[in-house]
Coordinates of C-alpha atoms in Angstrom, one line a residue:
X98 CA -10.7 7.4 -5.8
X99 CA -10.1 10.1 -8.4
X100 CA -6.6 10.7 -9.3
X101 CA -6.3 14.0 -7.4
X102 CA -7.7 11.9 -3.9
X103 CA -3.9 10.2 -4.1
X104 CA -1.8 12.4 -2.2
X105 CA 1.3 10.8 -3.3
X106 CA 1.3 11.9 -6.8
X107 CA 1.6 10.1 -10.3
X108 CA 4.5 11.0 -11.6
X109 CA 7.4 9.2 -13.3
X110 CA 8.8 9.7 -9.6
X111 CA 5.6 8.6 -7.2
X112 CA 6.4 5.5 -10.2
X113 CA 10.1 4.7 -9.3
X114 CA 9.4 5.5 -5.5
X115 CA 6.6 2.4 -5.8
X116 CA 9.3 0.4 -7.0
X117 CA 11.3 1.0 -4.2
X118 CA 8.4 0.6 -1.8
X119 CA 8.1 -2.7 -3.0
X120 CA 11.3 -3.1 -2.8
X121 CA 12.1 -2.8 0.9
X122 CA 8.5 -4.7 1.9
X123 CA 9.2 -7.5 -0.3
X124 CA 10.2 -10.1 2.3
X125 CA 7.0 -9.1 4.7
X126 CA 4.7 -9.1 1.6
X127 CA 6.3 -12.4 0.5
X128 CA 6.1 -14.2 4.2
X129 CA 2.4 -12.7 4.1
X130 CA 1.2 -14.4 0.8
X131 CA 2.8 -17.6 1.3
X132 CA 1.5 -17.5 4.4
X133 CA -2.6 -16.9 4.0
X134 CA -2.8 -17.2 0.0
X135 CA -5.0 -20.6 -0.8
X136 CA -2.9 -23.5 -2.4
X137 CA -3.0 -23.2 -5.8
X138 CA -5.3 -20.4 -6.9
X139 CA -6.0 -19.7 -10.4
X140 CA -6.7 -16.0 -10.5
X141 CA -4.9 -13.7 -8.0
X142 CA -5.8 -9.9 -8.2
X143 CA -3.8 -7.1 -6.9
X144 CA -5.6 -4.2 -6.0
X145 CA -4.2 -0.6 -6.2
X146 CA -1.3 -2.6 -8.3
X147 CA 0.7 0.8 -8.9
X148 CA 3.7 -0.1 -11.7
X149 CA 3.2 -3.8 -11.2
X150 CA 5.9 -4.5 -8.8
X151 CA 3.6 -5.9 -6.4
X152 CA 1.3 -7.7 -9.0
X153 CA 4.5 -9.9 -10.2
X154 CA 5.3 -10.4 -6.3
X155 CA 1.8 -11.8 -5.8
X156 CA 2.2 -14.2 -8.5
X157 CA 5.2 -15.4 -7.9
X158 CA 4.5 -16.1 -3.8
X159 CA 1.4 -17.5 -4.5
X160 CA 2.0 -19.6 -7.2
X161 CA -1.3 -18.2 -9.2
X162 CA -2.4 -19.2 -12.7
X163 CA -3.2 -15.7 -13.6
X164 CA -2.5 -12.7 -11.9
X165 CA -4.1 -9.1 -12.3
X166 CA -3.2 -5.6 -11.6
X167 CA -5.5 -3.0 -11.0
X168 CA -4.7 0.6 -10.6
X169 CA -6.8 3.9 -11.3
X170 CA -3.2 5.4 -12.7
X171 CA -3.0 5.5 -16.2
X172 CA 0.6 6.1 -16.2
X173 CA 1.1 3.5 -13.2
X174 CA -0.6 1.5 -15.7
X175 CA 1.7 2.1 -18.8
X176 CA 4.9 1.6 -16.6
X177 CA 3.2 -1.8 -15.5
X178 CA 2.7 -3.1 -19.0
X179 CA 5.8 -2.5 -19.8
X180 CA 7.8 -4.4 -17.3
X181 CA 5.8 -6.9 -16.2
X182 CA 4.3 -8.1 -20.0
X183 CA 3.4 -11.4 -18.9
X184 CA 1.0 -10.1 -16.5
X185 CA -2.6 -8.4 -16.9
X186 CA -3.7 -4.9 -16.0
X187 CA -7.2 -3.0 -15.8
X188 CA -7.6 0.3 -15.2
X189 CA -10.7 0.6 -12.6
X190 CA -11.4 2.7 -9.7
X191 CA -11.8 0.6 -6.7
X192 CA -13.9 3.3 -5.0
X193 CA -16.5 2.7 -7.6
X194 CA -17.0 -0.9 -6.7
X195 CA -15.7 -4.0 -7.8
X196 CA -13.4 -4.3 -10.4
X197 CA -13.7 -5.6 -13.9
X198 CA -12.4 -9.0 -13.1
X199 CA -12.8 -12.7 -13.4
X200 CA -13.9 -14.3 -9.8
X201 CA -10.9 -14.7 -8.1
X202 CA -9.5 -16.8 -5.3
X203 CA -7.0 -14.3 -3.8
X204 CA -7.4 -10.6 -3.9
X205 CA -4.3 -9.0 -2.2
X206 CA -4.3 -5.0 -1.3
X207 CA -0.9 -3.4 -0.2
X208 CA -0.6 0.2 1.3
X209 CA -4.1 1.4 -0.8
X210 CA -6.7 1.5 2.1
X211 CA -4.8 4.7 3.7
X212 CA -6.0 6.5 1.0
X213 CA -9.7 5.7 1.2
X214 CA -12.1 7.7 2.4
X215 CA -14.2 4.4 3.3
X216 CA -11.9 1.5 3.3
X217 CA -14.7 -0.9 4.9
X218 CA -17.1 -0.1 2.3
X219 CA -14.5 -0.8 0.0
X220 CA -13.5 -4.1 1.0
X221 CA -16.8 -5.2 1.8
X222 CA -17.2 -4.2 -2.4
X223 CA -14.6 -6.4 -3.3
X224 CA -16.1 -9.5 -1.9
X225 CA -17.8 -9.8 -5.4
X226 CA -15.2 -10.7 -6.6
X227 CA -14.1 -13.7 -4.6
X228 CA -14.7 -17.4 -5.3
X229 CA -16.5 -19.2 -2.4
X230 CA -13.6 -20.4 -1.1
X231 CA -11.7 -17.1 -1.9
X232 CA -9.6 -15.1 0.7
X233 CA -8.8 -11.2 0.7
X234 CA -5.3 -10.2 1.7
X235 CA -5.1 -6.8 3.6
X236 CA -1.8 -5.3 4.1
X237 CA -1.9 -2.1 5.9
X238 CA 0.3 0.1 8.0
X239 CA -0.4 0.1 11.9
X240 CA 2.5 2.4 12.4
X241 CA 5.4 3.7 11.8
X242 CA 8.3 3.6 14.8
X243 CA 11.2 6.2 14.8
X244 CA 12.6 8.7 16.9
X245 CA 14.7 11.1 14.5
X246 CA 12.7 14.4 14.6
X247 CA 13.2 14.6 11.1
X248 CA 11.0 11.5 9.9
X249 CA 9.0 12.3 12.9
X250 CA 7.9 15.8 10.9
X251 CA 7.9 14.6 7.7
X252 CA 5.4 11.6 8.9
X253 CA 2.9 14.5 10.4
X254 CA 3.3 16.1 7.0
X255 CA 2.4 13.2 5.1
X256 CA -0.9 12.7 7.6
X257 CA -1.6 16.3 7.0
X258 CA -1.9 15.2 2.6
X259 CA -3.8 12.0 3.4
X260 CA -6.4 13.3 6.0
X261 CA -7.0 16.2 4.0
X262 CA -8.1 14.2 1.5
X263 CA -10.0 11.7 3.8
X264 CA -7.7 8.8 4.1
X265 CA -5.8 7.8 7.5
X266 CA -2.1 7.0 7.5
X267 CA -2.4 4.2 10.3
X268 CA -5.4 2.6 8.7
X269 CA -4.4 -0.6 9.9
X270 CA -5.5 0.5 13.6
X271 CA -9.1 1.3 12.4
X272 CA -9.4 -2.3 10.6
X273 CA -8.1 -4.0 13.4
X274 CA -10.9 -2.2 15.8
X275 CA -13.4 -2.6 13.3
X276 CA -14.1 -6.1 12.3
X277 CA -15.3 -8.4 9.4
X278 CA -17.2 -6.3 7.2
X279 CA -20.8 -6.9 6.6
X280 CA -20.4 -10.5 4.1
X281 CA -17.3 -11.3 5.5
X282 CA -15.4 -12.7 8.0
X283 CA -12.3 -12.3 10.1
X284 CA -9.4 -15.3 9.5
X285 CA -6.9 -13.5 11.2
X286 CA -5.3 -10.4 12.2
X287 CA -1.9 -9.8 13.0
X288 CA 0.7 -7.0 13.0
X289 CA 4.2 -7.9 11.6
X290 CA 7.3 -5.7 12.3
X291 CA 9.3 -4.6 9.0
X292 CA 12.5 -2.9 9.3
X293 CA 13.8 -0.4 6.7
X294 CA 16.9 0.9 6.9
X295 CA 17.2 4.8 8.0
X296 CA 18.7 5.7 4.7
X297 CA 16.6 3.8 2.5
X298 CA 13.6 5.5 4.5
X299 CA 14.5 8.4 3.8
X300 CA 15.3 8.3 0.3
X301 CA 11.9 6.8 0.0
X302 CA 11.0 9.6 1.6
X303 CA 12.9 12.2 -0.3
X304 CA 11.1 11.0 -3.3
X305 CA 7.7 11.2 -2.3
X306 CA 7.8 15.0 -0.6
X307 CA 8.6 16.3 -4.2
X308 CA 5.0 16.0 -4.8
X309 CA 4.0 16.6 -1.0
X310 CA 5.6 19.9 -0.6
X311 CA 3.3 21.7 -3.5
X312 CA -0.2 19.6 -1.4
X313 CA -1.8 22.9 -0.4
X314 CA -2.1 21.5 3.4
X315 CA 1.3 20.6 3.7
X316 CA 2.4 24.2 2.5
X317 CA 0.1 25.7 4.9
X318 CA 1.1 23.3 8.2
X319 CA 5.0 23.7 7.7
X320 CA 5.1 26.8 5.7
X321 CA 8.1 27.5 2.4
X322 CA 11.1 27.8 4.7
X323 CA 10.1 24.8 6.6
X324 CA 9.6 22.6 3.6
X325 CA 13.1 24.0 2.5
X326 CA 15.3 22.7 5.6
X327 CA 12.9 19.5 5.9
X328 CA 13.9 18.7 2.5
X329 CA 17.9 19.5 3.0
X330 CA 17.3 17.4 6.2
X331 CA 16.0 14.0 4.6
X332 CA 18.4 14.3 1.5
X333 CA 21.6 14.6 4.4
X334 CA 19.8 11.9 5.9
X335 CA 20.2 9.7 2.9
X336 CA 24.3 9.7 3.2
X337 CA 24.6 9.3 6.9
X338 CA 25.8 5.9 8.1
X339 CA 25.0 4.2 11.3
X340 CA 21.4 5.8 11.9
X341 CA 18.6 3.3 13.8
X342 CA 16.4 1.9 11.4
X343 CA 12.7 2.6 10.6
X344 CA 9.8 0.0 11.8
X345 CA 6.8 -0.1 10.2
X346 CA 4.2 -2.2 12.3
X347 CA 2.0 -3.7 9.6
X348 CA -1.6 -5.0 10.4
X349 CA -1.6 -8.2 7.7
X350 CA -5.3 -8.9 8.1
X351 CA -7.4 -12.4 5.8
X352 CA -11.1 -11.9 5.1
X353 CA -12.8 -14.7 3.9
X354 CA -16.5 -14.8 2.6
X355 CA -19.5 -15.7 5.5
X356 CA -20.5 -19.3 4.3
X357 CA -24.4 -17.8 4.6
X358 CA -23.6 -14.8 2.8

C-alpha cells in the first residue's frame, strides 16, 4: 500500500488523531490481546503500527519479550521512535508481503485491513511470519452505530475516500463471510461493542476530514459548500453535552497456522 492508497493522510495531524484512536479503543484492544495472545510470547509484531501507540499497547497486554512496529509511514515512523524508544520499528509495506521480521508468536493488526485492496491475500502473507504455534490478531471494524445525520454523512464521506481507493470501511463483515485463508485457520470470530463518546467521535473526526475534504472523491460527492457546513457541524458537535454515544461493532477475529500447512 503506497503512501497515497491511505486515505487518511500522514500528516503531523492523521499522527495525533492515531493517538487518539488508540486512545478511545484502548480498553477493547487490551480485553482483545489478553484475551487470544499466547502466554508468554517472545516476539509480538504490530502491523500497520502508525506512531507506536498501539505497538506499546501490544506489549504491555501481552506481556511480550520484544515487540515490533511496522508502518509504511515514514513520518508515523519518526513519531514512533521517538516516544516509544524502547520499542522496535521497520518500515515495510505490508502489501508487498511479509515483513522484515524475526518469526513471531503474535502478529496483531488494528484498523489496517480497511484500507487494503486485498486484505485476505494479505493476511494469508503474513502467515510467514508466525511460529508454529503463533496466532494472528485481527481487529477490524464491523460497523459503526449512530443516528446523528451529521456522523451519518461524514461516515459516507469517509467510505467515498477508502473505496475509491479499493479498501472497505466495514471490512470486518467481509472477513467474517470469508473464512480462514488459504494456510490458516479460524480460532475464533467475534464482534465486540466499543463505545466512544459523541464528542470524542467527533473530534476524532474533525481531525481526520482536514485531509478528507481535499480527497478528490469526497470533493466531488458533497461538493465545497457542503464540506464547509459538514465541517462547522462536527466542530459544534465537539462542545455539545449530553449527545448518545458512538458504537463501533468490532469483528476481533484469531488466525492460527493449519497444522498440515
Amino acid at each position: 500500500m503506497s503512501d497515497e492508497a491511505y486515505a487518511l493522510g500522514h500528516s503531523q495531524l492523521a499522527a495525533e488523531r492515531l493517538k487518539l484512536v488508540a486512545r478511545l479503543f484502548e480498553p477493547e484492544m487490551r480485553r482483545f490481546i489478553r484475551d487470544a495472545a499466547p502466554p508468554h510470547p517472545r516476539v509480538a509484531v504490530d502491523l500497520g503500527c502508525g506512531p507506536g501507540c498501539t505497538t506499546r499497547l501490544l506489549r504491555q497486554a501481552s506481556g511480550a519479550a520484544v515487540a515490533v512496529g511496522v508502518d509504511l509511514s515514514e513520518q508515523f515512523l519518526g513519531v514512533a521512535a521517538d516516544s516509544a524508544p524502547a520499542l522496535r520499528f521497520v518500515r515495510h509495506d505490508l502489501t508487498e508481503g511479509p515483513p522484515p521480521v524475526e518469526p513471531a508468536d503474535l502478529l496483531f493488526c488494528h484498523l489496517l485491513l480497511s484500507h487494503l485492496a486485498a486484505p485476505l491475500l494479505a493476511i494469508e502473507s503474513w502467515k510467514a511470519c508466525l511460529t508454529p504455534a503463533g496466532v494472528i490478531l485481527v481487529d477490524e471494524v464491523e460497523s459503526i452505530q449512530t443516528d446523528d445525520p451529521v456522523f451519518v454523512e461524514y461516515l459516507a464521506l469517509v467510505e467515498e475516500a477508502i473505496g475509491g481507493r479499493g479498501g472497505e470501511l466495514y471490512v470486518g463483515r467481509k472477513l467474517a463471510e470469508a473464512g480462514a485463508p488459504r494456510g490458516l485457520r479460524l480460532r475464533s470470530s467475534r464482534v465486540e461493542p466499543q463505545s466512544v463518546a459523541a464528542k470524542d467521535a467527533a473530534t476524532m473526526f474533525g481531525m481526520t476530514f482536514q485531509t478528507l475534504r481535499e480527497d478528490p472523491a469526497v470533493q466531488a460527492a458533497a461538493g465545497p459548500a457542503g464540506l464547509a457546513a459538514l465541517g462547522r457541524a462536527l466542530e459544534a458537535r465537539t462542545a455539545l453535552e449530553g449527545q448518545p454515544p458512538l458504537e463501533w461493532r468490532m469483528r476481533q477475529i484469531v488466525y492460527e497456522p493449519r497444522p498440515s500447512a
